[in-house]
């Protein structure tokens, strides 16, 4: 890991403020190195790792309990996430995600667990109490538990889940409509995302992504839908109007719709899509050039990411990722841009 380390989020058992190059993450108690990891995720100031054996480890800022070790002590090296009621350890996990100050884990059996900051209900346990260890996400109307989930994502203060049946659920902060239930009411438990024009429900979803205050869904047919904050055009519908329910992302020059997409990602105020053909498109906030179109102009609809030195276009991409104000692409040949 590399970058800012004021809370120990690099995991090298120090608080050296910045690293401009990669350093290897330490192991338990700061001894040796962390090994056997298969997935990683980042929050605002904390880091999460999922091991091949299904255990979860975290480090960095822990003010709200986002590390999940039943404390609020910052951790400068990985500690293992506790289990239910702070006893034992969390096991059987297949996916992890980080919100701003909360953490989410998906079990092999399709159950969802979360911990950390919960002021807006982003933990999803029908409370607004911060959780220092994992608690199971409740079901609809706060009754029972959320089950049958295949993917999870975290926004700034909201959480998203995709069910095996292609339905989407969300909970937490909703000031901009990022929950997608055609309201701006914060939700302490999962609610189902509504459909077009706020009617019915969004179905046929195969991938989800969270921006800070907006949410993105990729349908099985390759179409992209988004909702929530839109002040920088991050929804991609050629407007700057916040959307309380899913709207379909427009196509090039704001004409038609974006199609043929296979992956999505969300930053603070921008959104990225990877097409089946390996091209990358982006839209929204662009003050720092995070759209990649060789400009700093915000884009209200998708534009194609340029190539090296701003010439031509970026091609042959197989995966994309987002920071708050920057964008990353992995090429088929293993190069990173």
C-alpha positions as YAML, in Angstrom:
chain: A
units: angstrom
residues:
- id: 1
  name: UNK
  ca: [0.00, 0.00, 0.00]
- id: 2
  name: UNK
  ca: [1.04, 3.64, -0.46]
- id: 3
  name: UNK
  ca: [-0.21, 7.19, 0.04]
- id: 4
  name: UNK
  ca: [-1.51, 8.95, 3.15]
- id: 5
  name: UNK
  ca: [-0.82, 7.14, 6.42]
- id: 6
  name: UNK
  ca: [-1.87, 9.50, 9.20]
- id: 7
  name: UNK
  ca: [-4.09, 6.82, 10.79]
- id: 8
  name: UNK
  ca: [-1.94, 3.81, 10.01]
- id: 9
  name: UNK
  ca: [-4.01, 2.83, 6.96]
- id: 10
  name: UNK
  ca: [-0.87, 1.74, 5.08]
- id: 11
  name: UNK
  ca: [-0.46, -1.03, 7.64]
- id: 12
  name: UNK
  ca: [3.32, -0.93, 8.04]
- id: 13
  name: UNK
  ca: [3.14, -0.37, 11.83]
- id: 14
  name: UNK
  ca: [3.92, 3.33, 11.52]
- id: 15
  name: UNK
  ca: [2.21, 6.68, 11.07]
- id: 16
  name: UNK
  ca: [4.79, 8.02, 8.64]
- id: 17
  name: UNK
  ca: [2.58, 10.62, 7.00]
- id: 18
  name: UNK
  ca: [3.04, 9.78, 3.33]
- id: 19
  name: UNK
  ca: [4.44, 6.99, 1.20]
- id: 20
  name: UNK
  ca: [5.18, 7.85, -2.42]
- id: 21
  name: UNK
  ca: [5.93, 4.21, -3.27]
- id: 22
  name: UNK
  ca: [4.49, 0.82, -2.21]
- id: 23
  name: UNK
  ca: [5.39, -0.65, 1.18]
- id: 24
  name: UNK
  ca: [4.46, -4.17, 2.21]
- id: 25
  name: UNK
  ca: [1.66, -4.55, 4.75]
- id: 26
  name: UNK
  ca: [2.75, -6.04, 8.06]
- id: 27
  name: UNK
  ca: [1.32, -9.17, 9.64]
- id: 28
  name: UNK
  ca: [-0.41, -9.80, 12.97]
- id: 29
  name: UNK
  ca: [0.96, -7.69, 15.84]
- id: 30
  name: UNK
  ca: [3.15, -5.91, 13.30]
- id: 31
  name: UNK
  ca: [5.34, -8.99, 12.83]
- id: 32
  name: UNK
  ca: [6.19, -10.39, 9.42]
- id: 33
  name: UNK
  ca: [3.82, -9.66, 6.56]
- id: 34
  name: UNK
  ca: [0.17, -10.21, 5.69]
- id: 35
  name: UNK
  ca: [-0.16, -13.18, 3.32]
- id: 36
  name: UNK
  ca: [-2.86, -15.35, 1.77]
- id: 37
  name: UNK
  ca: [-5.03, -12.40, 0.78]
- id: 38
  name: UNK
  ca: [-7.51, -12.67, -2.11]
- id: 39
  name: UNK
  ca: [-9.39, -9.33, -2.01]
- id: 40
  name: UNK
  ca: [-8.82, -5.79, -0.74]
- id: 41
  name: UNK
  ca: [-10.98, -2.72, -0.09]
- id: 42
  name: UNK
  ca: [-10.51, 0.79, 1.24]
- id: 43
  name: UNK
  ca: [-12.58, 3.19, 3.32]
- id: 44
  name: UNK
  ca: [-11.83, 6.86, 3.90]
- id: 45
  name: UNK
  ca: [-8.96, 6.22, 6.34]
- id: 46
  name: UNK
  ca: [-8.99, 2.45, 6.84]
- id: 47
  name: UNK
  ca: [-8.09, -0.63, 4.82]
- id: 48
  name: UNK
  ca: [-9.66, -4.11, 4.66]
- id: 49
  name: UNK
  ca: [-8.28, -7.43, 3.48]
- id: 50
  name: UNK
  ca: [-10.03, -10.74, 2.86]
- id: 51
  name: UNK
  ca: [-7.95, -13.89, 3.21]
- id: 52
  name: UNK
  ca: [-8.29, -17.04, 1.12]
- id: 53
  name: UNK
  ca: [-9.62, -18.81, 4.24]
- id: 54
  name: UNK
  ca: [-12.55, -16.36, 4.56]
- id: 55
  name: UNK
  ca: [-11.16, -14.33, 7.48]
- id: 56
  name: UNK
  ca: [-11.23, -10.51, 7.40]
- id: 57
  name: UNK
  ca: [-8.46, -8.21, 8.63]
- id: 58
  name: UNK
  ca: [-8.49, -4.40, 8.87]
- id: 59
  name: UNK
  ca: [-6.27, -1.50, 9.91]
- id: 60
  name: UNK
  ca: [-6.14, 2.30, 10.08]
- id: 61
  name: UNK
  ca: [-8.64, 4.74, 11.55]
- id: 62
  name: UNK
  ca: [-11.06, 3.18, 14.02]
- id: 63
  name: UNK
  ca: [-12.89, 6.16, 15.51]
- id: 64
  name: UNK
  ca: [-16.30, 4.65, 14.78]
- id: 65
  name: UNK
  ca: [-15.38, 0.99, 15.09]
- id: 66
  name: UNK
  ca: [-14.81, 0.50, 11.36]
- id: 67
  name: UNK
  ca: [-11.92, -1.90, 12.04]
- id: 68
  name: UNK
  ca: [-14.36, -4.27, 13.75]
- id: 69
  name: UNK
  ca: [-12.11, -5.38, 16.62]
- id: 70
  name: UNK
  ca: [-14.54, -4.24, 19.34]
- id: 71
  name: UNK
  ca: [-12.52, -1.09, 20.08]
- id: 72
  name: UNK
  ca: [-12.10, 2.47, 18.84]
- id: 73
  name: UNK
  ca: [-8.30, 2.32, 18.82]
- id: 74
  name: UNK
  ca: [-6.55, 3.11, 15.54]
- id: 75
  name: UNK
  ca: [-4.56, 0.13, 14.25]
- id: 76
  name: UNK
  ca: [-1.19, 0.54, 12.56]
- id: 77
  name: UNK
  ca: [-1.13, -3.07, 11.33]
- id: 78
  name: UNK
  ca: [-3.80, -5.63, 10.44]
- id: 79
  name: UNK
  ca: [-6.06, -6.97, 13.17]
- id: 80
  name: UNK
  ca: [-8.59, -9.74, 12.68]
- id: 81
  name: UNK
  ca: [-12.23, -8.66, 12.60]
- id: 82
  name: UNK
  ca: [-14.27, -9.96, 15.51]
- id: 83
  name: UNK
  ca: [-17.36, -12.12, 15.24]
- id: 84
  name: UNK
  ca: [-20.96, -11.63, 16.37]
- id: 85
  name: UNK
  ca: [-21.30, -9.73, 19.66]
- id: 86
  name: UNK
  ca: [-17.53, -9.21, 19.60]
- id: 87
  name: UNK
  ca: [-16.86, -12.88, 20.35]
- id: 88
  name: UNK
  ca: [-14.51, -14.99, 18.25]
- id: 89
  name: UNK
  ca: [-13.86, -13.92, 14.69]
- id: 90
  name: UNK
  ca: [-15.80, -13.29, 11.49]
- id: 91
  name: UNK
  ca: [-15.43, -16.27, 9.14]
- id: 92
  name: UNK
  ca: [-16.83, -17.60, 5.87]
- id: 93
  name: UNK
  ca: [-16.60, -14.27, 4.05]
- id: 94
  name: UNK
  ca: [-16.45, -14.09, 0.26]
- id: 95
  name: UNK
  ca: [-16.51, -10.32, -0.41]
- id: 96
  name: UNK
  ca: [-15.67, -7.06, 1.38]
- id: 97
  name: UNK
  ca: [-16.39, -3.37, 0.83]
- id: 98
  name: UNK
  ca: [-15.57, -0.11, 2.54]
- id: 99
  name: UNK
  ca: [-17.76, 2.91, 3.07]
- id: 100
  name: UNK
  ca: [-16.40, 6.19, 4.39]
- id: 101
  name: UNK
  ca: [-16.27, 5.12, 8.05]
- id: 102
  name: UNK
  ca: [-18.00, 1.74, 7.89]
- id: 103
  name: UNK
  ca: [-17.18, -1.71, 6.56]
- id: 104
  name: UNK
  ca: [-19.32, -4.40, 4.90]
- id: 105
  name: UNK
  ca: [-18.78, -8.14, 4.51]
- id: 106
  name: UNK
  ca: [-20.70, -10.71, 2.47]
- id: 107
  name: UNK
  ca: [-20.78, -14.30, 3.71]
- id: 108
  name: UNK
  ca: [-20.62, -17.35, 1.48]
- id: 109
  name: UNK
  ca: [-24.23, -18.08, 2.49]
- id: 110
  name: UNK
  ca: [-25.46, -14.71, 1.14]
- id: 111
  name: UNK
  ca: [-25.85, -12.93, 4.49]
- id: 112
  name: UNK
  ca: [-24.47, -9.39, 4.93]
- id: 113
  name: UNK
  ca: [-22.64, -8.05, 7.98]
- id: 114
  name: UNK
  ca: [-21.50, -4.49, 8.68]
- id: 115
  name: UNK
  ca: [-19.78, -2.41, 11.35]
- id: 116
  name: UNK
  ca: [-18.54, 1.11, 12.11]
- id: 117
  name: UNK
  ca: [-20.22, 4.47, 11.66]
- id: 118
  name: UNK
  ca: [-24.01, 4.24, 11.70]
- id: 119
  name: UNK
  ca: [-25.37, 7.76, 12.22]
- id: 120
  name: UNK
  ca: [-27.49, 7.51, 9.06]
- id: 121
  name: UNK
  ca: [-28.32, 3.82, 9.36]
- id: 122
  name: UNK
  ca: [-25.64, 2.70, 6.89]
- id: 123
  name: UNK
  ca: [-24.96, -0.44, 8.96]
- id: 124
  name: UNK
  ca: [-28.53, -1.56, 8.19]
- id: 125
  name: UNK
  ca: [-29.38, -3.06, 11.59]
- id: 126
  name: UNK
  ca: [-32.43, -0.79, 12.11]
- id: 127
  name: UNK
  ca: [-30.51, 1.49, 14.48]
- id: 128
  name: UNK
  ca: [-28.24, 4.52, 14.36]
- id: 129
  name: UNK
  ca: [-25.77, 3.14, 16.90]
- id: 130
  name: UNK
  ca: [-22.13, 2.82, 15.86]
- id: 131
  name: UNK
  ca: [-21.04, -0.82, 15.87]
- id: 132
  name: UNK
  ca: [-17.58, -1.84, 17.04]
- id: 133
  name: UNK
  ca: [-17.96, -5.37, 15.68]
- id: 134
  name: UNK
  ca: [-19.98, -6.97, 12.86]
- id: 135
  name: UNK
  ca: [-23.76, -7.05, 13.09]
- id: 136
  name: UNK
  ca: [-26.04, -8.78, 10.62]
- id: 137
  name: UNK
  ca: [-27.96, -6.54, 8.22]
- id: 138
  name: UNK
  ca: [-31.71, -6.74, 8.76]
- id: 139
  name: UNK
  ca: [-34.32, -7.46, 6.13]
- id: 140
  name: UNK
  ca: [-37.13, -5.41, 4.63]
- id: 141
  name: UNK
  ca: [-38.78, -3.03, 7.12]
- id: 142
  name: UNK
  ca: [-36.14, -4.06, 9.67]
- id: 143
  name: UNK
  ca: [-37.66, -7.53, 10.02]
- id: 144
  name: UNK
  ca: [-35.55, -10.67, 9.81]
- id: 145
  name: UNK
  ca: [-32.31, -10.51, 7.84]
- id: 146
  name: UNK
  ca: [-31.14, -9.71, 4.32]
- id: 147
  name: UNK
  ca: [-30.37, -12.95, 2.49]
- id: 148
  name: UNK
  ca: [-29.51, -14.18, -0.99]
- id: 149
  name: UNK
  ca: [-26.99, -11.41, -1.65]
- id: 150
  name: UNK
  ca: [-24.22, -11.85, -4.23]
- id: 151
  name: UNK
  ca: [-22.48, -8.42, -4.21]
- id: 152
  name: UNK
  ca: [-22.00, -5.48, -1.84]
- id: 153
  name: UNK
  ca: [-20.75, -1.91, -2.20]
- id: 154
  name: UNK
  ca: [-20.27, 1.08, 0.09]
- id: 155
  name: UNK
  ca: [-20.87, 4.75, -0.62]
- id: 156
  name: UNK
  ca: [-19.87, 7.63, 1.63]
- id: 157
  name: UNK
  ca: [-22.64, 7.00, 4.17]
- id: 158
  name: UNK
  ca: [-24.79, 4.45, 2.35]
- id: 159
  name: UNK
  ca: [-24.58, 0.78, 1.50]
- id: 160
  name: UNK
  ca: [-25.76, -1.22, -1.52]
- id: 161
  name: UNK
  ca: [-26.49, -4.90, -2.01]
- id: 162
  name: UNK
  ca: [-27.26, -6.93, -5.13]
- id: 163
  name: UNK
  ca: [-29.31, -10.09, -4.72]
- id: 164
  name: UNK
  ca: [-28.82, -13.30, -6.67]
- id: 165
  name: UNK
  ca: [-32.16, -12.63, -8.39]
- id: 166
  name: UNK
  ca: [-30.93, -9.30, -9.82]
- id: 167
  name: UNK
  ca: [-32.82, -7.06, -7.38]
- id: 168
  name: UNK
  ca: [-31.02, -4.17, -5.71]
- id: 169
  name: UNK
  ca: [-31.32, -2.98, -2.11]
- id: 170
  name: UNK
  ca: [-29.80, 0.04, -0.36]
- id: 171
  name: UNK
  ca: [-29.78, 1.76, 3.02]
- id: 172
  name: UNK
  ca: [-28.25, 4.67, 4.95]
- id: 173
  name: UNK
  ca: [-27.79, 8.31, 3.97]
- id: 174
  name: UNK
  ca: [-30.29, 9.47, 1.37]
- id: 175
  name: UNK
  ca: [-30.16, 13.26, 1.23]
- id: 176
  name: UNK
  ca: [-29.52, 13.21, -2.52]
- id: 177
  name: UNK
  ca: [-31.71, 10.22, -3.31]
- id: 178
  name: UNK
  ca: [-28.79, 7.77, -3.53]
- id: 179
  name: UNK
  ca: [-30.86, 5.00, -1.94]
- id: 180
  name: UNK
  ca: [-33.06, 5.06, -5.04]
- id: 181
  name: UNK
  ca: [-36.43, 4.63, -3.32]
- id: 182
  name: UNK
  ca: [-37.87, 7.86, -4.79]
- id: 183
  name: UNK
  ca: [-37.39, 9.74, -1.50]
- id: 184
  name: UNK
  ca: [-34.74, 11.62, 0.45]
- id: 185
  name: UNK
  ca: [-35.44, 9.82, 3.74]
- id: 186
  name: UNK
  ca: [-32.51, 8.11, 5.44]
- id: 187
  name: UNK
  ca: [-33.04, 4.36, 5.82]
- id: 188
  name: UNK
  ca: [-31.90, 2.27, 8.82]
- id: 189
  name: UNK
  ca: [-32.62, -1.01, 7.01]
- id: 190
  name: UNK
  ca: [-32.54, -2.18, 3.40]
- id: 191
  name: UNK
  ca: [-35.14, -0.86, 0.97]
- id: 192
  name: UNK
  ca: [-35.59, -2.10, -2.55]
- id: 193
  name: UNK
  ca: [-34.42, 0.25, -5.32]
- id: 194
  name: UNK
  ca: [-37.31, 1.49, -7.44]
- id: 195
  name: UNK
  ca: [-37.49, 1.29, -11.20]
- id: 196
  name: UNK
  ca: [-37.64, 3.85, -13.98]
- id: 197
  name: UNK
  ca: [-39.56, 7.01, -13.03]
- id: 198
  name: UNK
  ca: [-39.86, 5.63, -9.50]
- id: 199
  name: UNK
  ca: [-42.36, 2.97, -10.60]
- id: 200
  name: UNK
  ca: [-41.93, -0.69, -9.75]
- id: 201
  name: UNK
  ca: [-38.44, -1.94, -8.98]
- id: 202
  name: UNK
  ca: [-35.06, -2.13, -10.70]
- id: 203
  name: UNK
  ca: [-34.46, -5.69, -11.92]
- id: 204
  name: UNK
  ca: [-31.98, -7.61, -14.04]
- id: 205
  name: UNK
  ca: [-28.94, -6.02, -12.40]
- id: 206
  name: UNK
  ca: [-25.58, -7.82, -12.64]
- id: 207
  name: UNK
  ca: [-23.16, -5.33, -11.04]
- id: 208
  name: UNK
  ca: [-23.32, -2.40, -8.61]
- id: 209
  name: UNK
  ca: [-21.06, 0.50, -7.64]
- id: 210
  name: UNK
  ca: [-21.19, 3.32, -5.13]
- id: 211
  name: UNK
  ca: [-19.93, 6.85, -5.54]
- id: 212
  name: UNK
  ca: [-19.74, 9.08, -2.49]
- id: 213
  name: UNK
  ca: [-23.32, 10.35, -2.90]
- id: 214
  name: UNK
  ca: [-24.55, 8.47, -5.97]
- id: 215
  name: UNK
  ca: [-25.19, 4.88, -6.95]
- id: 216
  name: UNK
  ca: [-24.67, 3.00, -10.22]
- id: 217
  name: UNK
  ca: [-26.16, -0.24, -11.55]
- id: 218
  name: UNK
  ca: [-25.16, -2.31, -14.57]
- id: 219
  name: UNK
  ca: [-27.91, -4.42, -16.10]
- id: 220
  name: UNK
  ca: [-27.49, -7.85, -17.65]
- id: 221
  name: UNK
  ca: [-28.16, -6.28, -21.05]
- id: 222
  name: UNK
  ca: [-25.18, -3.89, -20.72]
- id: 223
  name: UNK
  ca: [-27.17, -0.75, -19.94]
- id: 224
  name: UNK
  ca: [-26.12, 1.54, -17.08]
- id: 225
  name: UNK
  ca: [-28.44, 3.28, -14.62]
- id: 226
  name: UNK
  ca: [-27.56, 5.82, -11.92]
- id: 227
  name: UNK
  ca: [-29.18, 7.91, -9.21]
- id: 228
  name: UNK
  ca: [-28.41, 10.30, -6.34]
- id: 229
  name: UNK
  ca: [-26.35, 13.46, -6.37]
- id: 230
  name: UNK
  ca: [-25.86, 14.94, -9.83]
- id: 231
  name: UNK
  ca: [-24.41, 18.42, -9.27]
- id: 232
  name: UNK
  ca: [-21.34, 17.52, -11.35]
- id: 233
  name: UNK
  ca: [-23.13, 15.39, -13.93]
- id: 234
  name: UNK
  ca: [-22.11, 12.09, -12.33]
- id: 235
  name: UNK
  ca: [-25.49, 10.52, -13.11]
- id: 236
  name: UNK
  ca: [-24.75, 10.92, -16.82]
- id: 237
  name: UNK
  ca: [-28.25, 11.88, -17.96]
- id: 238
  name: UNK
  ca: [-27.12, 15.19, -19.49]
- id: 239
  name: UNK
  ca: [-28.42, 17.21, -16.54]
- id: 240
  name: UNK
  ca: [-27.32, 18.40, -13.09]
- id: 241
  name: UNK
  ca: [-30.59, 17.44, -11.41]
- id: 242
  name: UNK
  ca: [-30.39, 15.06, -8.44]
- id: 243
  name: UNK
  ca: [-32.23, 11.81, -9.15]
- id: 244
  name: UNK
  ca: [-34.19, 9.94, -6.45]
- id: 245
  name: UNK
  ca: [-34.66, 6.87, -8.62]
- id: 246
  name: UNK
  ca: [-32.64, 5.18, -11.38]
- id: 247
  name: UNK
  ca: [-32.27, 6.96, -14.71]
- id: 248
  name: UNK
  ca: [-30.56, 5.48, -17.73]
- id: 249
  name: UNK
  ca: [-27.12, 6.88, -18.58]
- id: 250
  name: UNK
  ca: [-27.00, 8.72, -21.90]
- id: 251
  name: UNK
  ca: [-24.75, 7.87, -24.82]
- id: 252
  name: UNK
  ca: [-22.03, 9.83, -26.61]
- id: 253
  name: UNK
  ca: [-22.78, 13.57, -26.91]
- id: 254
  name: UNK
  ca: [-25.86, 12.97, -24.76]
- id: 255
  name: UNK
  ca: [-27.59, 11.13, -27.59]
- id: 256
  name: UNK
  ca: [-29.22, 7.75, -27.08]
- id: 257
  name: UNK
  ca: [-27.92, 5.58, -24.26]
- id: 258
  name: UNK
  ca: [-24.69, 3.96, -23.17]
- id: 259
  name: UNK
  ca: [-24.67, 0.26, -24.12]
- id: 260
  name: UNK
  ca: [-22.34, -2.72, -24.22]
- id: 261
  name: UNK
  ca: [-20.91, -2.08, -20.75]
- id: 262
  name: UNK
  ca: [-19.34, -4.86, -18.68]
- id: 263
  name: UNK
  ca: [-18.04, -3.03, -15.55]
- id: 264
  name: UNK
  ca: [-18.76, 0.16, -13.59]
- id: 265
  name: UNK
  ca: [-17.09, 2.21, -10.84]
- id: 266
  name: UNK
  ca: [-17.93, 5.36, -8.90]
- id: 267
  name: UNK
  ca: [-15.76, 8.17, -7.46]
- id: 268
  name: UNK
  ca: [-16.68, 11.22, -5.40]
- id: 269
  name: UNK
  ca: [-18.38, 13.03, -8.24]
- id: 270
  name: UNK
  ca: [-17.55, 11.01, -11.34]
- id: 271
  name: UNK
  ca: [-18.48, 7.65, -12.83]
- id: 272
  name: UNK
  ca: [-16.61, 5.20, -15.07]
- id: 273
  name: UNK
  ca: [-17.78, 2.44, -17.38]
- id: 274
  name: UNK
  ca: [-15.79, -0.27, -19.15]
- id: 275
  name: UNK
  ca: [-17.22, -1.53, -22.44]
- id: 276
  name: UNK
  ca: [-17.10, -5.12, -23.65]
- id: 277
  name: UNK
  ca: [-14.70, -3.99, -26.37]
- id: 278
  name: UNK
  ca: [-12.15, -2.72, -23.80]
- id: 279
  name: UNK
  ca: [-12.87, 1.00, -24.21]
- id: 280
  name: UNK
  ca: [-13.38, 3.20, -21.13]
- id: 281
  name: UNK
  ca: [-15.95, 5.98, -20.75]
- id: 282
  name: UNK
  ca: [-16.36, 8.47, -17.91]
- id: 283
  name: UNK
  ca: [-18.51, 11.39, -16.85]
- id: 284
  name: UNK
  ca: [-19.10, 13.89, -14.03]
- id: 285
  name: UNK
  ca: [-16.65, 15.93, -11.96]
- id: 286
  name: UNK
  ca: [-13.40, 16.64, -13.79]
- id: 287
  name: UNK
  ca: [-11.53, 19.44, -11.97]
- id: 288
  name: UNK
  ca: [-8.50, 17.19, -11.57]
- id: 289
  name: UNK
  ca: [-8.71, 15.44, -14.93]
- id: 290
  name: UNK
  ca: [-10.29, 12.29, -13.47]
- id: 291
  name: UNK
  ca: [-12.50, 11.87, -16.55]
- id: 292
  name: UNK
  ca: [-9.37, 11.34, -18.65]
- id: 293
  name: UNK
  ca: [-10.50, 13.26, -21.72]
- id: 294
  name: UNK
  ca: [-7.54, 15.66, -21.67]
- id: 295
  name: UNK
  ca: [-9.64, 18.43, -20.13]
- id: 296
  name: UNK
  ca: [-10.83, 19.69, -16.74]
- id: 297
  name: UNK
  ca: [-14.40, 20.26, -17.91]
- id: 298
  name: UNK
  ca: [-17.20, 18.46, -16.05]
- id: 299
  name: UNK
  ca: [-19.08, 16.09, -18.35]
- id: 300
  name: UNK
  ca: [-22.85, 15.57, -18.07]
- id: 301
  name: UNK
  ca: [-22.77, 12.44, -20.25]
- id: 302
  name: UNK
  ca: [-20.15, 9.78, -21.04]
- id: 303
  name: UNK
  ca: [-17.02, 10.72, -22.93]
- id: 304
  name: UNK
  ca: [-14.38, 8.27, -24.10]
- id: 305
  name: UNK
  ca: [-11.12, 8.21, -22.15]
- id: 306
  name: UNK
  ca: [-8.13, 9.32, -24.23]
- id: 307
  name: UNK
  ca: [-4.91, 7.39, -24.75]
- id: 308
  name: UNK
  ca: [-1.28, 8.11, -23.85]
- id: 309
  name: UNK
  ca: [-0.33, 11.80, -24.01]
- id: 310
  name: UNK
  ca: [-3.99, 12.58, -24.67]
- id: 311
  name: UNK
  ca: [-3.76, 11.08, -28.16]
- id: 312
  name: UNK
  ca: [-6.32, 8.61, -29.48]
- id: 313
  name: UNK
  ca: [-8.19, 6.48, -26.95]
- id: 314
  name: UNK
  ca: [-7.44, 4.03, -24.17]
- id: 315
  name: UNK
  ca: [-8.09, 0.48, -25.39]
- id: 316
  name: UNK
  ca: [-7.61, -3.10, -24.30]
- id: 317
  name: UNK
  ca: [-8.78, -2.48, -20.72]
- id: 318
  name: UNK
  ca: [-10.12, -5.36, -18.59]
- id: 319
  name: UNK
  ca: [-10.79, -3.71, -15.20]
- id: 320
  name: UNK
  ca: [-11.42, -0.23, -13.76]
- id: 321
  name: UNK
  ca: [-11.30, 1.36, -10.32]
- id: 322
  name: UNK
  ca: [-11.96, 4.74, -8.76]
- id: 323
  name: UNK
  ca: [-10.51, 6.96, -6.10]
- id: 324
  name: UNK
  ca: [-12.35, 10.06, -4.93]
- id: 325
  name: UNK
  ca: [-10.59, 12.26, -7.50]
- id: 326
  name: UNK
  ca: [-8.65, 9.87, -9.72]
- id: 327
  name: UNK
  ca: [-9.25, 6.84, -11.93]
- id: 328
  name: UNK
  ca: [-7.34, 3.60, -12.57]
- id: 329
  name: UNK
  ca: [-7.44, 1.11, -15.45]
- id: 330
  name: UNK
  ca: [-5.93, -2.36, -15.81]
- id: 331
  name: UNK
  ca: [-5.08, -3.50, -19.33]
- id: 332
  name: UNK
  ca: [-5.37, -7.03, -20.68]
- id: 333
  name: UNK
  ca: [-1.55, -7.17, -20.84]
- id: 334
  name: UNK
  ca: [-1.26, -6.46, -17.09]
- id: 335
  name: UNK
  ca: [-0.22, -2.80, -17.37]
- id: 336
  name: UNK
  ca: [-1.84, -0.22, -15.07]
- id: 337
  name: UNK
  ca: [-2.77, 3.32, -16.12]
...
